[in-house]
Each structure stands twice: as structure tokens, then as C-alpha cells.
Coordinates of C-alpha atoms (C1' of nucleotides) in Angstrom, one line a residue:
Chain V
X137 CA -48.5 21.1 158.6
X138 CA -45.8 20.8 161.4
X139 CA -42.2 21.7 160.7
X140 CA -41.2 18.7 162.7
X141 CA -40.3 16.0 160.2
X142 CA -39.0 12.5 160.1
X143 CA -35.1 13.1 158.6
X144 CA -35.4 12.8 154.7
X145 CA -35.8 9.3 153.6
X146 CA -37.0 8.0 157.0
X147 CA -40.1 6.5 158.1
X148 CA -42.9 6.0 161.0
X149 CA -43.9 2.3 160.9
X150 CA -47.1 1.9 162.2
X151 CA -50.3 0.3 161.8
X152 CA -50.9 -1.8 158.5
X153 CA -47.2 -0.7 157.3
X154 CA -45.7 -2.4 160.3
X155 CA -48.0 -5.5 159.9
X156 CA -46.7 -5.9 156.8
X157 CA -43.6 -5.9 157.8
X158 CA -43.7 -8.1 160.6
X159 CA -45.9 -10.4 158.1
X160 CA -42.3 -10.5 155.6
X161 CA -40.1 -11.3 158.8
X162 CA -42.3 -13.9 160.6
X163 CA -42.5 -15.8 157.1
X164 CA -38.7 -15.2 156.6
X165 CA -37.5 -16.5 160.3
X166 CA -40.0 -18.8 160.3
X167 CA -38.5 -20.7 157.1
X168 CA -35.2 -20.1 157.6
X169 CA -35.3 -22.2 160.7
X170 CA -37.0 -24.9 158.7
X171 CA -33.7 -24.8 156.3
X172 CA -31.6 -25.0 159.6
X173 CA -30.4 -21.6 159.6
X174 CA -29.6 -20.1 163.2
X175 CA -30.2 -16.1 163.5
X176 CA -27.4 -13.5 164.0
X177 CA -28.1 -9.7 164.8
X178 CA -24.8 -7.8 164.3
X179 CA -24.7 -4.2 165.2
X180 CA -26.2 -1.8 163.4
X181 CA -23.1 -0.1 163.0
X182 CA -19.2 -1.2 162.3
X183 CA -15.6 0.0 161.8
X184 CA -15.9 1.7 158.4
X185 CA -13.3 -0.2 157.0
X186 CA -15.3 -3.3 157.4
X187 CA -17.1 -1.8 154.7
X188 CA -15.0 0.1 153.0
X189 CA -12.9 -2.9 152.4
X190 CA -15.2 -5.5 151.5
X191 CA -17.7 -3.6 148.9
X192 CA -14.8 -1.4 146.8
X193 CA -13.2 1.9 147.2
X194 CA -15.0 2.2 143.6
X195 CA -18.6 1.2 144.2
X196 CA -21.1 3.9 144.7
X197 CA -22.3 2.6 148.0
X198 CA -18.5 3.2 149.3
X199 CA -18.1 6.3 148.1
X200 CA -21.5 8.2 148.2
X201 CA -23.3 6.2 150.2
X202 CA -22.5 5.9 153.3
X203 CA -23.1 7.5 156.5
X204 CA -19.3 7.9 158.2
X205 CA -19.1 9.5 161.4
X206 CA -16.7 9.9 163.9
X207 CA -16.9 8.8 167.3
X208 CA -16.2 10.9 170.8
X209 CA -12.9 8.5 170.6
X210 CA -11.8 9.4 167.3
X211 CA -12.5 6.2 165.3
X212 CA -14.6 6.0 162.1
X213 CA -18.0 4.6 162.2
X214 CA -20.6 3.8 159.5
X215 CA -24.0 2.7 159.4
X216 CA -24.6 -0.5 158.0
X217 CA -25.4 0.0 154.4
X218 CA -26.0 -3.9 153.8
X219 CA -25.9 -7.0 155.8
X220 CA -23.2 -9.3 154.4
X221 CA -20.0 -7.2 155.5
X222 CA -21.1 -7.6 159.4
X223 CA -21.5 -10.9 159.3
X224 CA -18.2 -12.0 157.3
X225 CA -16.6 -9.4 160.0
X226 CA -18.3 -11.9 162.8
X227 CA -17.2 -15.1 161.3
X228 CA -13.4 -13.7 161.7
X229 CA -13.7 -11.5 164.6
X230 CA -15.9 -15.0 166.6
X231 CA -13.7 -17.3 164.8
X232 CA -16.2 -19.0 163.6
X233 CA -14.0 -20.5 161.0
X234 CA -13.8 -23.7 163.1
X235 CA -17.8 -24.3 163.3
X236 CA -18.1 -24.2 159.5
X237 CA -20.5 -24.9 157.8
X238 CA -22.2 -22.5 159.2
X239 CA -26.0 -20.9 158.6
X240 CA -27.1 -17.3 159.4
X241 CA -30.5 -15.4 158.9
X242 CA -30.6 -11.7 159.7
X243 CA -32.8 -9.0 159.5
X244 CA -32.9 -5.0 160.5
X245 CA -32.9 -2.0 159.3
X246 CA -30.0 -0.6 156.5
X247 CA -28.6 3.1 156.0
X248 CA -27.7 4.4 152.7
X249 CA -27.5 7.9 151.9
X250 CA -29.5 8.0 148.2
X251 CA -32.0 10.2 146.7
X252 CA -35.3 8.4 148.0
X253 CA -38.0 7.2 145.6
X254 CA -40.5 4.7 145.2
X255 CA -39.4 1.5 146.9
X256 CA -35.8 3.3 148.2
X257 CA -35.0 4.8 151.3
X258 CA -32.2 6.3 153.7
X259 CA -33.4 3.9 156.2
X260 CA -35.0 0.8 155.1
X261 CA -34.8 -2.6 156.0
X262 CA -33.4 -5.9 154.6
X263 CA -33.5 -9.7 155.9
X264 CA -30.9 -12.3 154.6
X265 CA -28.5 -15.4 155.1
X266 CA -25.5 -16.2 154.2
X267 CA -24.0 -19.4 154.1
X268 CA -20.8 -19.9 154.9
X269 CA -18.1 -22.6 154.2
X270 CA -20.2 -24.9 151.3
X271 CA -18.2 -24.3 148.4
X272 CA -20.5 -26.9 146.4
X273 CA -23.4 -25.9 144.1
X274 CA -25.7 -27.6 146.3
X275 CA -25.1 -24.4 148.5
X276 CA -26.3 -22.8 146.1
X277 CA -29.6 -24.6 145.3
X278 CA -30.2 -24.2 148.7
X279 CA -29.9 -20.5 149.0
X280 CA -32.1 -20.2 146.1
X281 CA -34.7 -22.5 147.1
X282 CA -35.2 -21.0 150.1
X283 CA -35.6 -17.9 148.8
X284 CA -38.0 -19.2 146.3
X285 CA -39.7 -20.7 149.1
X286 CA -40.3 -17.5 151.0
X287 CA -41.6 -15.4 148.4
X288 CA -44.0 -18.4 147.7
X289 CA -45.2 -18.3 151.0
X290 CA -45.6 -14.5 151.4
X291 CA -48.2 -15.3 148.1
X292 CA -46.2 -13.3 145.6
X293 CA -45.9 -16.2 142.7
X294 CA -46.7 -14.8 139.5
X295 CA -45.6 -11.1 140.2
X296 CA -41.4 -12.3 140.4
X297 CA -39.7 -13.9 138.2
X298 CA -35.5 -15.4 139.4
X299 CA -32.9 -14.5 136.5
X300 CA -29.7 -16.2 137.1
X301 CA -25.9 -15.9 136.0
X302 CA -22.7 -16.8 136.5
X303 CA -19.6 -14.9 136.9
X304 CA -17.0 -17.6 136.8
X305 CA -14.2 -18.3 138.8
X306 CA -11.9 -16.0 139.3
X307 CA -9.7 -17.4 136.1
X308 CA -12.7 -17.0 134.2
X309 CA -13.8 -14.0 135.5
X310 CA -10.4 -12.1 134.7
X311 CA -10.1 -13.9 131.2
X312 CA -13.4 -12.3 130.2
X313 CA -12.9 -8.9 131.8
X314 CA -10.2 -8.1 129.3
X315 CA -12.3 -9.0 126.4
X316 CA -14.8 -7.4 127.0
X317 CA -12.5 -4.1 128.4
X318 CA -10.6 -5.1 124.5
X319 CA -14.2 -5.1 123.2
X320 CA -15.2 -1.7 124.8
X321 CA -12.6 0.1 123.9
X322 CA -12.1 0.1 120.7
X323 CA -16.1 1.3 120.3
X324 CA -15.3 3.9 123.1
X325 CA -16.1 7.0 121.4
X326 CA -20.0 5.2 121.0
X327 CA -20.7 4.5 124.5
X328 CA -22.9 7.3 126.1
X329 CA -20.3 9.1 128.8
X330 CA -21.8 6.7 132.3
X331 CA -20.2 3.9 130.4
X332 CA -17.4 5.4 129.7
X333 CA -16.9 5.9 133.0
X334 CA -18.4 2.6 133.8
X335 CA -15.1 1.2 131.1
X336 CA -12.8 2.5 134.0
X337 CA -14.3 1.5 137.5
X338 CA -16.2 -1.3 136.6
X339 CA -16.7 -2.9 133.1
X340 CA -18.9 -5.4 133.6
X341 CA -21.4 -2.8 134.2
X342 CA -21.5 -1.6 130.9
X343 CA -23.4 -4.4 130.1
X344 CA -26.8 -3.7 132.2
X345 CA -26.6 0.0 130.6
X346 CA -30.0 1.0 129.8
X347 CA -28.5 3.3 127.1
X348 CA -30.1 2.2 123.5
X349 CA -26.8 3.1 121.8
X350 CA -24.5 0.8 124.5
X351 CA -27.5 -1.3 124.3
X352 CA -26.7 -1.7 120.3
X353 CA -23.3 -2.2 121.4
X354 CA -23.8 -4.8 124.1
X355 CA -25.7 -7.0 121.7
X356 CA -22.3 -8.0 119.6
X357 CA -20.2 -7.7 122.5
X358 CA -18.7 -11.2 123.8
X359 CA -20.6 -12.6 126.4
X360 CA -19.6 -13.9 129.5
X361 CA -21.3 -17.9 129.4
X362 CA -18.6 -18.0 126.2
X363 CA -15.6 -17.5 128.5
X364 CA -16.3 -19.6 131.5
X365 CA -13.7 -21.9 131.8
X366 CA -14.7 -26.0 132.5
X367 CA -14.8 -25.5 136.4
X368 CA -17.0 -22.7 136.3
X369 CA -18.9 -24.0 133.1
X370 CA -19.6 -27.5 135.4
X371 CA -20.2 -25.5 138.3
X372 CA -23.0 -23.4 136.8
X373 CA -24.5 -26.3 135.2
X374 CA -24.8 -28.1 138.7
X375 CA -26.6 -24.7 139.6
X376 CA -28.9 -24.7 137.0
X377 CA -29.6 -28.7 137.4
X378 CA -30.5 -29.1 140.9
X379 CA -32.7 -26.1 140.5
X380 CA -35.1 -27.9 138.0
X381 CA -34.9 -31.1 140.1
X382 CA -37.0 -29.2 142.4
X383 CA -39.2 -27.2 139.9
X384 CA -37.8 -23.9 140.3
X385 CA -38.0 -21.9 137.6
X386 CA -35.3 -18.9 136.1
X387 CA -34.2 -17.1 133.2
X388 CA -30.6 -17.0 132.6
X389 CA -29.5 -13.4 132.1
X390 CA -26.1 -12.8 130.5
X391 CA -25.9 -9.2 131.5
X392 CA -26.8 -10.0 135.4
X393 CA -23.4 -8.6 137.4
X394 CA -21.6 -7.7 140.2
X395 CA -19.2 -5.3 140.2
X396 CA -17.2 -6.8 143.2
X397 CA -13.7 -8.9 143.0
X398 CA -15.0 -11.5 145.5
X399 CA -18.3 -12.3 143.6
X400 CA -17.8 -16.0 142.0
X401 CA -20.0 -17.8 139.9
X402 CA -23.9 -17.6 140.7
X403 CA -25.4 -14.5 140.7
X404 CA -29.1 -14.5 140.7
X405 CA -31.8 -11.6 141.2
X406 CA -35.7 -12.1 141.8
X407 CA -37.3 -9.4 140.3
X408 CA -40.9 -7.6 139.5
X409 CA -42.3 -5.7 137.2
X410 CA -44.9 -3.8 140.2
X411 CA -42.3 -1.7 141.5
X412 CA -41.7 0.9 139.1
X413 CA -37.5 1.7 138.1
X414 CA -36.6 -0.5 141.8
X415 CA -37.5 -4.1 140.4
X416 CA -35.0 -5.7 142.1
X417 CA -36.6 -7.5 145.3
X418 CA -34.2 -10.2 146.1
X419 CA -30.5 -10.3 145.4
X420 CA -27.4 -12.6 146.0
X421 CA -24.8 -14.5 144.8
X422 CA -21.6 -16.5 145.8
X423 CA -19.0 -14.9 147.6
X424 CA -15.9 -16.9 147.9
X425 CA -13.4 -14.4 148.2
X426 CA -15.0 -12.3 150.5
X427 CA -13.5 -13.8 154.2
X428 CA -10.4 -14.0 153.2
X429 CA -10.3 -10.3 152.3
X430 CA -11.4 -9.7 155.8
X431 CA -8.4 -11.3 156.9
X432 CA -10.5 -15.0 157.6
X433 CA -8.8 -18.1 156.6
X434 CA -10.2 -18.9 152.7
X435 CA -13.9 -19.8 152.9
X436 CA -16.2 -20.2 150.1
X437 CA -19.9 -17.9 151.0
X438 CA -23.2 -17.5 149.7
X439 CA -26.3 -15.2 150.2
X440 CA -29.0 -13.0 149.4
X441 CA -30.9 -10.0 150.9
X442 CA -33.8 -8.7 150.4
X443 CA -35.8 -5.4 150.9
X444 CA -38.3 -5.6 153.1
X445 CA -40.2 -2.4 152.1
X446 CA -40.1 -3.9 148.6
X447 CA -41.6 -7.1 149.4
X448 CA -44.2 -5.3 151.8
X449 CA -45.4 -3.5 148.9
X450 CA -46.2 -6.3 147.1
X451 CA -48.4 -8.3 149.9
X452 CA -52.1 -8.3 148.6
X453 CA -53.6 -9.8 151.7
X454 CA -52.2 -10.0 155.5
X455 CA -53.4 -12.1 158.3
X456 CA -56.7 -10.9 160.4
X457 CA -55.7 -9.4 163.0
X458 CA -56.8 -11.3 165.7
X459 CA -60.6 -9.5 167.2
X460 CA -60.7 -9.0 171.1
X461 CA -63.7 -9.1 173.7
X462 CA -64.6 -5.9 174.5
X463 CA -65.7 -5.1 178.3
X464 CA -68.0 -2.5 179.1
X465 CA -69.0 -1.3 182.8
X466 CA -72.0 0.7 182.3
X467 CA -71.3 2.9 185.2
X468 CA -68.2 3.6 187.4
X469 CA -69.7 1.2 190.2
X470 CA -69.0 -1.5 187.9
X471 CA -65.3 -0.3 186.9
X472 CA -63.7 -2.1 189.6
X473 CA -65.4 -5.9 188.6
X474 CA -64.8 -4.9 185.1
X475 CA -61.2 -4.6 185.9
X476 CA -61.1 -7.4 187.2
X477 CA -62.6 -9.2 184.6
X478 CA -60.5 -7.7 182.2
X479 CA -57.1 -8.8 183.7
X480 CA -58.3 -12.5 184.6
X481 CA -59.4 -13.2 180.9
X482 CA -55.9 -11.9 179.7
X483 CA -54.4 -14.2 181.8
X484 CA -56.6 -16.9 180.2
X485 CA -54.8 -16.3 176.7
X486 CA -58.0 -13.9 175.6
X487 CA -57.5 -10.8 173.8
X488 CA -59.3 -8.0 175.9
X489 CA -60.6 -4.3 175.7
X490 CA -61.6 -2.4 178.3
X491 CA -61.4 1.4 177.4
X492 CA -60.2 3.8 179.6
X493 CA -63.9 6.2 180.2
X494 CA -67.3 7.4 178.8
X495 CA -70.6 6.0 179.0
X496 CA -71.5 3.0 177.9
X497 CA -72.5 4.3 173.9
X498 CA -69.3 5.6 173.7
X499 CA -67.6 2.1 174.8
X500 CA -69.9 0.6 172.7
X501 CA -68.5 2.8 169.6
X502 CA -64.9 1.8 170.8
X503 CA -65.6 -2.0 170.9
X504 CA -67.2 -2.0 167.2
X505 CA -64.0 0.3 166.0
X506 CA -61.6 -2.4 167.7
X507 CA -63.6 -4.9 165.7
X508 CA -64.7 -6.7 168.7
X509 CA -66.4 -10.1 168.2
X510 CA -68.7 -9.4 171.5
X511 CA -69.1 -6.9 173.9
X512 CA -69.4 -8.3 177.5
X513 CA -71.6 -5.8 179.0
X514 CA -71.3 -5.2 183.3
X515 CA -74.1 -3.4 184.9
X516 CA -75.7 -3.1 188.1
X517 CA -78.2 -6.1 187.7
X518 CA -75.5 -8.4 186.0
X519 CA -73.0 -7.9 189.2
X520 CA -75.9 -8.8 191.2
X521 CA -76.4 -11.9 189.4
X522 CA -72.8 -12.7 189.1
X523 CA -73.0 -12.7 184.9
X524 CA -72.6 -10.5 182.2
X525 CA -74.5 -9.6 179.1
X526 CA -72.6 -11.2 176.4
X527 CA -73.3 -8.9 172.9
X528 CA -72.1 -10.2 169.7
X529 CA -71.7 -7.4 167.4
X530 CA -71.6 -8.8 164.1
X531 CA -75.3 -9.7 164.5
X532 CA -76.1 -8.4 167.4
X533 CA -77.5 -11.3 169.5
X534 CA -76.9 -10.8 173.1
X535 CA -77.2 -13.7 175.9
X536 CA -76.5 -14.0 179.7
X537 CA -73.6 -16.0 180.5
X538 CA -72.2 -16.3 183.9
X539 CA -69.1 -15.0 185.2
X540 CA -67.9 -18.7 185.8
X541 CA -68.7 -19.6 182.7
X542 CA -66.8 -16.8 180.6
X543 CA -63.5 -18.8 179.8
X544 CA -65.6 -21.5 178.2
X545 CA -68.1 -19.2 176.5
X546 CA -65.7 -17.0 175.0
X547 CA -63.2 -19.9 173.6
X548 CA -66.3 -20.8 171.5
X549 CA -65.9 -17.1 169.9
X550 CA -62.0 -17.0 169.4
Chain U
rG1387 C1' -24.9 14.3 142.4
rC1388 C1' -28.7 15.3 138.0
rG1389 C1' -33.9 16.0 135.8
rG1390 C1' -39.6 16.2 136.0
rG1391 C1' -44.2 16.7 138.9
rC1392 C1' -46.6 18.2 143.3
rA1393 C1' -47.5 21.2 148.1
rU1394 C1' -55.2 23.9 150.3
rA1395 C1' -58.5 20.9 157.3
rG1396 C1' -56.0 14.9 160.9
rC1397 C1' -56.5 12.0 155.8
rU1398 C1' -57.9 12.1 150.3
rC1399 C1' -58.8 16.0 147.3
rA1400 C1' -62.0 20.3 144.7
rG1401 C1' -61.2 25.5 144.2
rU1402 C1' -63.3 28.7 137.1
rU1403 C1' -60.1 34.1 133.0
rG1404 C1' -56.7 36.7 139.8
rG1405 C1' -62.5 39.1 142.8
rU1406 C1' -66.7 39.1 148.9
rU1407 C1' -66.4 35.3 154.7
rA1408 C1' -61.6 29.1 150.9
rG1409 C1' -65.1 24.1 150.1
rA1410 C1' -66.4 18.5 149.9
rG1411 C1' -65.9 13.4 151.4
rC1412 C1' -63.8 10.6 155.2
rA1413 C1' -62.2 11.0 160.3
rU1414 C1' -63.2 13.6 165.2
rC1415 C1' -66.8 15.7 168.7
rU1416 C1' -72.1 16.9 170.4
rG1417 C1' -77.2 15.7 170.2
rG1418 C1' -81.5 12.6 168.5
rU1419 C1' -80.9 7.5 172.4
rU1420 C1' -79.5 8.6 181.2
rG1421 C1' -78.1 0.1 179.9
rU1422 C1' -76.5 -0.9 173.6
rG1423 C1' -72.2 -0.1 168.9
rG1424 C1' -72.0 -0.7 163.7
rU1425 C1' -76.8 2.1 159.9
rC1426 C1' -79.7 6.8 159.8
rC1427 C1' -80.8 12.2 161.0
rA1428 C1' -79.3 17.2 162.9
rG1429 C1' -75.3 20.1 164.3
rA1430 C1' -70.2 21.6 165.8
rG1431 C1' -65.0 22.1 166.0
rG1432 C1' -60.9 22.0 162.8
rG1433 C1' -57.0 26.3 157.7
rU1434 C1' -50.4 31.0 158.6
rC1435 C1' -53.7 27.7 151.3
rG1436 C1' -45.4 24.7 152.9
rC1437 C1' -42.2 29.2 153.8
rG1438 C1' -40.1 34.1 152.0
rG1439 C1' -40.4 37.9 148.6
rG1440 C1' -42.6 40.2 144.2
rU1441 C1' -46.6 41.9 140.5
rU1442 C1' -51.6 43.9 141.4
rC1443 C1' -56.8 48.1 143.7
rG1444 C1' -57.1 42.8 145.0
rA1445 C1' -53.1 36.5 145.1
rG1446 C1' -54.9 29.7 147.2
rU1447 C1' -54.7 31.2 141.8
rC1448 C1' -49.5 34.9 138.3
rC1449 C1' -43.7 35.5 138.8
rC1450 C1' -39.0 34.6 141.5
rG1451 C1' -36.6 32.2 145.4
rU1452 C1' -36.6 28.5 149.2
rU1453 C1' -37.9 24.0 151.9
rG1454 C1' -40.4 19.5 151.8
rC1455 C1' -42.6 15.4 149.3
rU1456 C1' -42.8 12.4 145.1
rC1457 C1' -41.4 10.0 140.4
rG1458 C1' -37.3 9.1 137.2
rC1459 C1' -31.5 9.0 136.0
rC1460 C1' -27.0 7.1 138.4
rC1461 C1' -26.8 3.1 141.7
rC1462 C1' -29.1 -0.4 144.4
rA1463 C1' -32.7 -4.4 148.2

RNA sequence: GCGGGCAUAGCUCAGUUGGUUAGAGCAUCUGGUUGUGGUCCAGAGGGUCGCGGGUUCGAGUCCCGUUGCUCGCCCCA
């Protein structure tokens, strides 16, 4: 056991994990661009008050969450803890305002300081988009869709199901906080001591308590789809239409929130059931306040992320890896042609193996654990004879094929 | 930040009421096979039993502490 340890809630990515990984982000980037969305890779790391500013002085991530640290020059940096907040900085900070609407996808790696668990790390990794400048539902739909559409494609149908809510305008929004703050507290003295707290920071919270007394409680309180205003009540309905237009399906959740001022209207969540207490897979919502707090003109934003870790779990089957040729010089005379071989067949799009030493039964052994479709066997007779032994290993048929002939041979085995 | 579980070979794990030299499977290496892998057979290497202390004639096993991992709470993707 070596003392040497990846830092506490950090991980290696290799073999099948990173394959998995790549699998979720090839699929993302690859239907993102289909929807017309252009990528954007902010850095990794930002002012602190870029964050600071836009998720709430009051939200966990703000104040426990973070890693701050201060720079040779004296300013406060902080690891990205989500995606959303760099790009909203870009948009002001490119002036970007003029090119709306505008389309992002992103991807990389997020910090937050947490207790790790199953499906939650310091360092994990998220793609998104965000779409900026469409105040209309059909933003909205689109966002969702596309969303839909990549979990679809990753094959995970049947194991997610998309709730869906709406917070209201900001009229709306406000109208129903203080009913529901009313509500709370007069029944203060019953909520369990979290949502007590939860009363103070951030009310709406109370209402995804897990609690079985608040739970009682929630159940009679007001609910939010009875205090949308006609805007908002229109606007959600637009949502909820253009989604079954196209056959998506959702559950509308009442208690789905965000605790954030800029959050408007939809808020929707794809969840599972397969990954124990971190169900939450993919999660957005509109943000129409959010650019303007960062000092942007007014401009109406919607998005998601999602955790690529999460979704990774959740892929049953990945691509075959593609199998490669495997040469084998039986003696060093042969390593130099072997070489040679080796390097014009890459250049001919092949996948190649040509180990590094041994004897031929040890190359042998390293073709079949490379899962080699044929080995392509150089000895003294076939360099004579300008050809090579062509071995396939699954059944273990072997034939003489000549050197000139490999490209054509071999593209019958690919 | 709070609570539970776990820690033995590279990996997955077994190890009895505390008792001799701590085991298995997989993986690795060697040989059976000097131009043939995957199967098979024979063998080998590999351990500070997480770390520190305590109890005991004797601790992988019991106790205390500590570190790490893990699951859950809070919160989140």
C-alpha cells in the first residue's frame, strides 16, 4: 500500500473509466453541433467574485465549497465549481452581447470541496450549454430536447426519468416567496432545525426537505403552480406544449427549486433511481437575470449541466475498441523489416502492434492480450520470399500473403 | 461540517473462541513448446495484515487513537 495518494476526492482516469468518459463527451459534442451549438472552453479557474457573485453569498457552494486561493499577485482565485458563471463572465467580458443569440457547449473538469461519495467528487467533470439571448419558450424546448436527445443516444432510456417546474417570473416568484415564508412561519416551531435554517437563507428549499415531519407540512403548504402569474402561467404552458409536440416525456414536480435570484421559470432535472442518494444526472433551468448581475446588458439565458461521472456510471455497453494487427519478427534479424512494416501500415490508417522484445511466444501472448485480429508473423524464410505469415487469432487460420499485398489483405480484416 | 461501515499480495477476497512458518482465485514471471498466442499441466516471485500505541506468555484477530477509503446526512451534477 503506498502512502502516495491521489488528493481526497480525486481520481486516475484510465482505461475503461476514461472510455467511458470520452464515450459521454464524443456523444455530447457530437449532438450539440447537430443543434448548432459552437464549443467554448473557459479557464478552469476565474476571479472569485465571478462566482461569488453569481451563485449567492448564501448557497453552500459559495460558502463551503469552494476552493479560494490567492495568487503570487494578491488577487483571489477559485476553481471553477460549475460551468455557467464562466461563461456568462465571457459573454460580458468578449461582448458577446452583440452576436446574440448565441449557442455554447462546454465540457471539463469542476472543483468543489464536499465530502466525496458515490457519484460525488472534489474533482469531477461536467459538460453543458447554455443559450443565450432567446427569451422564448422555444429556447427552452430546445435545451431540453437536446438533452433528452443525448441521454437517448448514450442508451440510458428507461433508467431517467425529466421532472419539470417552473419558478415564475420574478413578480411571481416574489409573490409566492412570501406565502410560503407567511406559511412557514407560523408552523416554525414543527420544522426539523435544517429548515429552520433553510426559512432564513433560502425558503423555497424547505420544500424538497426529506424530513417526514416538514414533509407533513409541505403537503398543505401553498404551492407554487397556484401563484404564477398569467405571463409565467403562459410561459410554462408553451414549455410543457412544445415538449409533447416532440414526444418528450416529464413529470411536473412542484417542489423542484432553485435557490438563486436569477433563476426564472423552467427548471427541470433528469434524474435516476441507479445512483444511490446522487440521482440527479442532468440539471438546468432559465436564467434571465443572471448577465445582467454580471454587469452584461439584460439577456434572457438557458442551460443545463451534467455530471459526467454520473452518466458514465450508468453506460451498460461502450464501443469495441477498435483490434490492431499485431507484427511479430521472430528473431532480431527481422526487427528492422518488422519496423518497417509496422510504420508503413500506420501510415495506411491501420492500427498496429509491434512490441518492444521477447521471442516470438511471448509476442504471440502480447498480440492475443491486445486482442489482435491477426498476427503478421516475419521470419527468416518470409523476408526471403518477400511475405509474411498472416495468423488470425480468433480461429487460428494462418496464410501467406505478400508484402505488396498487405494493405489490401488487411482492409478485408478491419 | 455530521453519522455508519470497511482497511490482509498488483486486483478481488478468505483467515475459526487470540495460538506454529498468514492463504485462495485472478494477474505477473519461468518451464513443458529454440517459428505460434488464446486452452491445459508443473513451478516461482510477490505481505511492515493502513499507521501508532495498549492488553496478553502470544495479536491479522481484542481495546484506544490516527489516517485513508466507502456509504449516507447537508448540499449538489
Amino acid at each position: 500500500m503506498s502512502t502516495l495518494q491521489p488528493v481526497r476526492g480525486t481520481h486516475d482516469l484510465m482505461f475503461e473509466d476514461i472510455r467511458r468518459h470520452r464515450h459521454v463527451q464524443s456523444k455530447f459534442s457530437g449532438i450539440a453541433e447537430r443543434y448548432g451549438y459552437s464549443e467554448i472552453a473557459t479557464p478552469v479557474f476565474e476571479a472569485t467574485e465571478v462566482f461569488a457573485r453569481t451563485l449567492g453569498d448564501t448557497t453552500d457552494i459559495v460558502t463551503k465549497e469552494m476552493y479560494t486561493f490567492e495568487t503570487k499577485g494578491g488577487e483571489s482565485v477559485t476553481l471553477r465549481p460549475e460551468g455557467t458563471a464562466g461563461v456568462a463572465r465571457a459573454f460580458v467580458s468578449e461582448g458577446l452581447a452583440q452576436q446574440a443569440p448565441l449557442k455554447f457547449f462546454y465540457s471539463g473538469p469542476m472543483f468543489r470541496h464536499e465530502r466525496p461519495q458515490k457519484g460525488r467528487q472534489r474533482q469531477f467533470h461536467q459538460i453543458g450549454v447554455e443559450l443565450l439571448g432567446v427569451p422564448g419558450p422555444q429556447g427552452d424546448v430546445e435545451v431540453i430536447a437536446m438533452a433528452d436527445h443525448i441521454l437517448k443516444d448514450l442508451g440510458l432510456t428507461g433508467k431517467i426519468t425529466l421532472e419539470l417546474n417552473s419558478l415564475g417570473d420574478h413578480e411571481s416568484r416574489a409573490a409566492y416567496r412570501q406565502v410560503l415564508i407567511d406559511f412557514l412561519s407560523v408552523r416554525r416551531d414543527k420544522l426539523s432545525a435544517e429548515s429552520r435554517e433553510r426559512l432564513e437563507k433560502n425558503p423555497l428549499r424547505v420544500l424538497d426537505s426529506k424530513d417526514p415531519a416538514d414533509k407533513e407540512i409541505v403537503a398543505s403548504a401553498p404551492r407554487f403552480p397556484d401563484h404564477l402569474n398569467q405571463i409565467s402561467r403562459d410561459f410554462f404552458k408553451a414549455v410543457q406544449d412544445g415538449l409533447g409536440e416532440i414526444g418528450i416525456h416529464f413529470t411536473l414536480n412542484p417542489a423542484l427549486v432553485r435557490g438563486l435570484d436569477y433563476y426564472t421559470h423552467t427548471a427541470f432535472e433528469f434524474t435516476t433511481e441507479a445512483l444511490g442518494a446522487q440521482g440527479t444526472v442532468l440539471a438546468g433551468g432559465r436564467y434571465d437575470g443572471l448577465v445582467q448581475q454580471m454587469g452584461g446588458p439584460p439577456t434572457a439565458g438557458i442551460g443545463w449541466a451534467a455530471g459526467v461521472e454520473r452518466l458514465a456510471m450508468l453506460l451498460h455497453e461502450l464501443p469495441a475498441l477498435r483490434r490492431p494487427f499485431a507484427i511479430i519478427p521472430v528473431g532480431d534479424a527481422e526487427n528492422a523489416v518488422a519496423q518497417k512494416l509496422c510504420h508503413r501500415l500506420r501510415h495506411a490508417g491501420f492500427n498496429v502492434d509491434l512490441g518492444y522484445g521477447g521471442n516470438m511466444g511471448k509476442r504471440m501472448k502480447r498480440a492475443n492480450k491486445v486482442n489482435a485480429v491477426a498476427a503478421l508473423i516475419i521470419g527468416e524464410n518470409e523476408v526471403k520470399q518477400s511475405v509474411v505469415t498472416f495468423r488470425q487469432l480468433d480461429s487460428g487460420e494462418q496464410v501467406t500473403v505478400a508484402m505488396a499485398d498487405l494493405e489490401s489483405h488487411l482492409a478485408l480484416y478491419r
